[in-house]
Amino acid sequence: MGTVKDPASDNPPSQPRVFIQMSGAPGSGKSTLARLLRQSLGGVVLDHDVLRSSLLEDTNLTFDTIAKQAYNLQWALARDIASQGCNIIIDSPCNFQEGLDQGSAIAEEHGMVYWYVECRVADLDVLDQRMRARTPMRSQRTGVERPPEAARVERQGEDSRALFRRRFEAPCRPSGGNVAEVDSMGDVEGVRDRVLERILGATSGV
């Protein structure tokens, strides 16, 4: 009988464990960067859209209610994964202070180094093109002015472009600490390398 690989064994042994909280608008490259960072750092990526889309299947609950449940599940899973000794990358927008508080608290509870990594794309047209080009999950927007299919009834009458700007152009950011804000318009491997340089350079002295 084969043995089951421990996810914690992916973590580089010479580095302190890290808790990375991604941030950025839909289409800014969070998910791509999160998975590239995972390849280099090991650990587990928790994708909020996967959780929320799964909860949207066969339910009569509102989109906003499901979103709250998905966040609760996300933090419960993050605590459990952290307790198993794994690095964690939270692939989710960071629109509320509660998200920062939850992420930093979990990192502190488990002796992890907390990092906030924000992907920034200033051009709304680029974000719109990226969202229109991808195959969306149920919880994902299909354009700057196109809310998720599951939320369209609730979002009727809203100015989708203005709501997008309000939610994603000014995400919650830590007031200090380990923060990496990156322009994700260009080569994603180059963005990954710059983030890794920041993280590994800082944690090597921990």
mmCIF file of C-alpha atoms in Angstrom:
data_model
loop_
_atom_site.group_PDB
_atom_site.id
_atom_site.type_symbol
_atom_site.label_atom_id
_atom_site.label_comp_id
_atom_site.label_asym_id
_atom_site.label_seq_id
_atom_site.Cartn_x
_atom_site.Cartn_y
_atom_site.Cartn_z
ATOM 1 C CA MET A 1 0.000 0.000 0.000
ATOM 2 C CA GLY A 2 1.417 3.426 -0.981
ATOM 3 C CA THR A 3 1.972 6.252 1.432
ATOM 4 C CA VAL A 4 0.032 9.540 1.360
ATOM 5 C CA LYS A 5 2.243 12.590 0.907
ATOM 6 C CA ASP A 6 2.087 15.150 3.691
ATOM 7 C CA PRO A 7 1.338 18.598 2.141
ATOM 8 C CA ALA A 8 3.568 20.178 4.769
ATOM 9 C CA SER A 9 6.512 18.342 3.196
ATOM 10 C CA ASP A 10 6.220 20.756 0.241
ATOM 11 C CA ASN A 11 7.321 23.636 2.438
ATOM 12 C CA PRO A 12 10.995 24.554 1.953
ATOM 13 C CA PRO A 13 12.619 23.346 5.203
ATOM 14 C CA SER A 14 14.978 26.307 5.595
ATOM 15 C CA GLN A 15 12.244 28.965 5.516
ATOM 16 C CA PRO A 16 9.665 29.993 8.144
ATOM 17 C CA ARG A 17 6.099 29.118 7.207
ATOM 18 C CA VAL A 18 4.192 31.867 5.410
ATOM 19 C CA PHE A 19 0.560 32.942 5.234
ATOM 20 C CA ILE A 20 0.001 34.915 2.029
ATOM 21 C CA GLN A 21 -3.185 36.914 1.627
ATOM 22 C CA MET A 22 -3.776 37.812 -2.010
ATOM 23 C CA SER A 23 -5.706 40.941 -2.963
ATOM 24 C CA GLY A 24 -6.803 42.634 -6.152
ATOM 25 C CA ALA A 25 -9.693 43.067 -8.546
ATOM 26 C CA PRO A 26 -11.164 40.223 -10.600
ATOM 27 C CA GLY A 27 -8.955 39.778 -13.654
ATOM 28 C CA SER A 28 -5.876 41.216 -11.955
ATOM 29 C CA GLY A 29 -4.042 37.867 -11.991
ATOM 30 C CA LYS A 30 -4.436 36.815 -8.342
ATOM 31 C CA SER A 31 -5.149 33.173 -9.076
ATOM 32 C CA THR A 32 -2.323 32.787 -11.594
ATOM 33 C CA LEU A 33 0.166 34.419 -9.240
ATOM 34 C CA ALA A 34 -1.091 32.406 -6.254
ATOM 35 C CA ARG A 35 -0.460 29.133 -8.069
ATOM 36 C CA LEU A 36 2.971 30.212 -9.246
ATOM 37 C CA LEU A 37 3.894 31.181 -5.684
ATOM 38 C CA ARG A 38 2.630 27.816 -4.470
ATOM 39 C CA GLN A 39 4.937 26.041 -6.924
ATOM 40 C CA SER A 40 7.895 27.859 -5.384
ATOM 41 C CA LEU A 41 6.858 27.941 -1.714
ATOM 42 C CA GLY A 42 4.795 24.771 -1.393
ATOM 43 C CA GLY A 43 1.700 24.579 0.773
ATOM 44 C CA VAL A 44 -1.954 25.019 -0.180
ATOM 45 C CA VAL A 45 -3.897 27.594 -2.208
ATOM 46 C CA LEU A 46 -7.417 28.274 -0.912
ATOM 47 C CA ASP A 47 -9.476 29.622 -3.818
ATOM 48 C CA HIS A 48 -12.483 31.600 -2.552
ATOM 49 C CA ASP A 49 -14.297 31.345 -5.894
ATOM 50 C CA VAL A 50 -14.167 27.544 -5.771
ATOM 51 C CA LEU A 51 -15.762 27.577 -2.319
ATOM 52 C CA ARG A 52 -18.420 30.141 -3.202
ATOM 53 C CA SER A 53 -19.279 28.542 -6.543
ATOM 54 C CA SER A 54 -19.680 25.148 -4.867
ATOM 55 C CA LEU A 55 -22.042 26.627 -2.267
ATOM 56 C CA LEU A 56 -24.104 28.272 -5.026
ATOM 57 C CA GLU A 57 -25.049 24.890 -6.472
ATOM 58 C CA ASP A 58 -28.685 23.955 -5.813
ATOM 59 C CA THR A 59 -29.497 26.640 -3.257
ATOM 60 C CA ASN A 60 -32.246 29.201 -2.757
ATOM 61 C CA LEU A 61 -30.059 31.436 -0.595
ATOM 62 C CA THR A 62 -29.052 34.868 -1.840
ATOM 63 C CA PHE A 63 -25.674 35.495 -3.433
ATOM 64 C CA ASP A 64 -24.580 37.725 -0.542
ATOM 65 C CA THR A 65 -25.583 35.109 2.039
ATOM 66 C CA ILE A 66 -23.575 32.475 0.179
ATOM 67 C CA ALA A 67 -20.614 34.858 -0.011
ATOM 68 C CA LYS A 68 -20.618 35.209 3.780
ATOM 69 C CA GLN A 69 -20.810 31.427 4.226
ATOM 70 C CA ALA A 70 -17.925 30.969 1.795
ATOM 71 C CA TYR A 71 -15.742 33.362 3.797
ATOM 72 C CA ASN A 72 -16.594 31.533 7.030
ATOM 73 C CA LEU A 73 -15.657 28.225 5.398
ATOM 74 C CA GLN A 74 -12.477 29.742 3.952
ATOM 75 C CA TRP A 75 -11.205 30.824 7.378
ATOM 76 C CA ALA A 76 -12.153 27.523 9.010
ATOM 77 C CA LEU A 77 -10.208 25.620 6.344
ATOM 78 C CA ALA A 78 -7.268 28.013 6.654
ATOM 79 C CA ARG A 79 -7.035 27.373 10.405
ATOM 80 C CA ASP A 80 -7.151 23.630 9.874
ATOM 81 C CA ILE A 81 -4.512 23.702 7.136
ATOM 82 C CA ALA A 82 -2.283 25.961 9.236
ATOM 83 C CA SER A 83 -2.531 23.472 12.106
ATOM 84 C CA GLN A 84 -1.135 20.793 9.755
ATOM 85 C CA GLY A 85 2.075 22.767 9.233
ATOM 86 C CA CYS A 86 1.451 23.988 5.677
ATOM 87 C CA ASN A 87 2.108 27.298 4.002
ATOM 88 C CA ILE A 88 -1.173 28.938 2.974
ATOM 89 C CA ILE A 89 -2.078 31.254 0.097
ATOM 90 C CA ILE A 90 -5.554 32.816 0.279
ATOM 91 C CA ASP A 91 -6.761 33.495 -3.282
ATOM 92 C CA SER A 92 -9.506 36.031 -2.660
ATOM 93 C CA PRO A 93 -10.281 39.738 -2.964
ATOM 94 C CA CYS A 94 -9.614 41.666 0.229
ATOM 95 C CA ASN A 95 -12.474 44.155 0.463
ATOM 96 C CA PHE A 96 -13.146 44.175 4.198
ATOM 97 C CA GLN A 97 -11.109 44.732 7.347
ATOM 98 C CA GLU A 98 -12.385 41.418 8.713
ATOM 99 C CA GLY A 99 -10.373 39.602 6.045
ATOM 100 C CA LEU A 100 -7.140 41.257 7.147
ATOM 101 C CA ASP A 101 -7.956 40.560 10.793
ATOM 102 C CA GLN A 102 -8.739 36.891 10.162
ATOM 103 C CA GLY A 103 -5.656 36.286 8.035
ATOM 104 C CA SER A 104 -3.206 37.974 10.394
ATOM 105 C CA ALA A 105 -4.776 36.264 13.421
ATOM 106 C CA ILE A 106 -4.398 32.794 11.883
ATOM 107 C CA ALA A 107 -0.794 33.550 10.976
ATOM 108 C CA GLU A 108 -0.039 34.692 14.511
ATOM 109 C CA GLU A 109 -1.808 31.709 16.102
ATOM 110 C CA HIS A 110 0.340 29.279 14.139
ATOM 111 C CA GLY A 111 3.673 31.084 14.135
ATOM 112 C CA MET A 112 3.537 31.962 10.440
ATOM 113 C CA VAL A 113 4.924 35.033 8.683
ATOM 114 C CA TYR A 114 2.004 37.059 7.309
ATOM 115 C CA TRP A 115 2.212 38.672 3.864
ATOM 116 C CA TYR A 116 -0.314 40.798 1.986
ATOM 117 C CA VAL A 117 0.212 40.603 -1.794
ATOM 118 C CA GLU A 118 -1.877 42.909 -3.969
ATOM 119 C CA CYS A 119 -2.129 42.572 -7.754
ATOM 120 C CA ARG A 120 -2.838 45.913 -9.394
ATOM 121 C CA VAL A 121 -4.096 46.644 -12.917
ATOM 122 C CA ALA A 122 -4.998 50.305 -13.340
ATOM 123 C CA ASP A 123 -6.720 49.929 -16.728
ATOM 124 C CA LEU A 124 -10.351 48.825 -16.321
ATOM 125 C CA ASP A 125 -10.496 47.872 -20.000
ATOM 126 C CA VAL A 126 -7.696 45.329 -19.465
ATOM 127 C CA LEU A 127 -9.542 43.849 -16.491
ATOM 128 C CA ASP A 128 -12.714 43.700 -18.561
ATOM 129 C CA GLN A 129 -10.943 41.906 -21.429
ATOM 130 C CA ARG A 130 -9.403 39.366 -19.062
ATOM 131 C CA MET A 131 -12.738 38.587 -17.409
ATOM 132 C CA ARG A 132 -14.517 38.216 -20.737
ATOM 133 C CA ALA A 133 -11.784 35.861 -22.002
ATOM 134 C CA ARG A 134 -11.879 33.420 -19.083
ATOM 135 C CA THR A 135 -14.280 30.548 -18.478
ATOM 136 C CA PRO A 136 -16.128 31.805 -15.389
ATOM 137 C CA MET A 137 -17.208 29.906 -12.323
ATOM 138 C CA ARG A 138 -20.712 30.607 -11.014
ATOM 139 C CA SER A 139 -19.427 33.154 -8.520
ATOM 140 C CA GLN A 140 -17.243 35.102 -10.955
ATOM 141 C CA ARG A 141 -17.879 38.259 -12.931
ATOM 142 C CA THR A 142 -17.755 38.027 -16.713
ATOM 143 C CA GLY A 143 -16.841 41.693 -17.179
ATOM 144 C CA VAL A 144 -16.511 44.993 -15.335
ATOM 145 C CA GLU A 145 -20.185 45.721 -16.011
ATOM 146 C CA ARG A 146 -21.293 42.075 -15.896
ATOM 147 C CA PRO A 147 -21.856 40.707 -12.367
ATOM 148 C CA PRO A 148 -21.770 36.968 -11.674
ATOM 149 C CA GLU A 149 -24.631 35.068 -13.286
ATOM 150 C CA ALA A 150 -25.797 33.928 -9.844
ATOM 151 C CA ALA A 151 -26.049 37.553 -8.637
ATOM 152 C CA ARG A 152 -27.703 39.239 -11.609
ATOM 153 C CA VAL A 153 -31.201 39.288 -10.137
ATOM 154 C CA GLU A 154 -29.925 40.854 -6.901
ATOM 155 C CA ARG A 155 -27.765 43.353 -8.796
ATOM 156 C CA GLN A 156 -30.514 44.635 -11.120
ATOM 157 C CA GLY A 157 -30.662 48.420 -11.144
ATOM 158 C CA GLU A 158 -27.128 48.877 -9.798
ATOM 159 C CA ASP A 159 -24.408 50.780 -11.622
ATOM 160 C CA SER A 160 -22.098 47.793 -12.091
ATOM 161 C CA ARG A 161 -19.107 49.860 -13.208
ATOM 162 C CA ALA A 162 -19.360 52.221 -10.236
ATOM 163 C CA LEU A 163 -19.790 49.278 -7.853
ATOM 164 C CA PHE A 164 -16.729 47.599 -9.347
ATOM 165 C CA ARG A 165 -14.642 50.749 -8.859
ATOM 166 C CA ARG A 166 -15.848 51.204 -5.281
ATOM 167 C CA ARG A 167 -15.111 47.625 -4.262
ATOM 168 C CA PHE A 168 -11.879 46.907 -6.064
ATOM 169 C CA GLU A 169 -9.984 50.144 -6.662
ATOM 170 C CA ALA A 170 -9.480 50.699 -2.939
ATOM 171 C CA PRO A 171 -9.195 47.287 -1.220
ATOM 172 C CA CYS A 172 -8.435 46.984 2.471
ATOM 173 C CA ARG A 173 -4.684 47.128 3.023
ATOM 174 C CA PRO A 174 -2.619 46.626 6.165
ATOM 175 C CA SER A 175 -1.291 49.878 7.604
ATOM 176 C CA GLY A 176 2.174 48.368 7.874
ATOM 177 C CA GLY A 177 4.057 45.097 8.035
ATOM 178 C CA ASN A 178 4.780 42.774 5.126
ATOM 179 C CA VAL A 179 3.059 44.301 2.103
ATOM 180 C CA ALA A 180 3.878 43.672 -1.572
ATOM 181 C CA GLU A 181 1.924 45.694 -4.142
ATOM 182 C CA VAL A 182 2.737 44.629 -7.698
ATOM 183 C CA ASP A 183 1.765 45.829 -11.159
ATOM 184 C CA SER A 184 0.374 42.667 -12.739
ATOM 185 C CA MET A 185 -0.036 44.062 -16.253
ATOM 186 C CA GLY A 186 3.153 42.413 -17.482
ATOM 187 C CA ASP A 187 4.897 39.063 -17.402
ATOM 188 C CA VAL A 188 3.457 37.020 -14.546
ATOM 189 C CA GLU A 189 6.662 35.048 -14.017
ATOM 190 C CA GLY A 190 8.483 38.337 -13.509
ATOM 191 C CA VAL A 191 5.830 39.422 -11.006
ATOM 192 C CA ARG A 192 6.235 36.108 -9.168
ATOM 193 C CA ASP A 193 10.000 36.553 -9.019
ATOM 194 C CA ARG A 194 9.678 40.042 -7.531
ATOM 195 C CA VAL A 195 7.242 38.832 -4.880
ATOM 196 C CA LEU A 196 9.427 35.841 -4.009
ATOM 197 C CA GLU A 197 12.437 38.113 -3.683
ATOM 198 C CA ARG A 198 10.535 40.216 -1.160
ATOM 199 C CA ILE A 199 9.187 37.273 0.814
ATOM 200 C CA LEU A 200 12.303 35.132 0.869
ATOM 201 C CA GLY A 201 14.568 38.102 1.482
ATOM 202 C CA ALA A 202 12.498 39.152 4.498
ATOM 203 C CA THR A 203 11.949 35.690 6.001
ATOM 204 C CA SER A 204 15.608 34.702 5.695
ATOM 205 C CA GLY A 205 16.331 37.049 8.555
ATOM 206 C CA VAL A 206 13.478 35.821 10.777
#
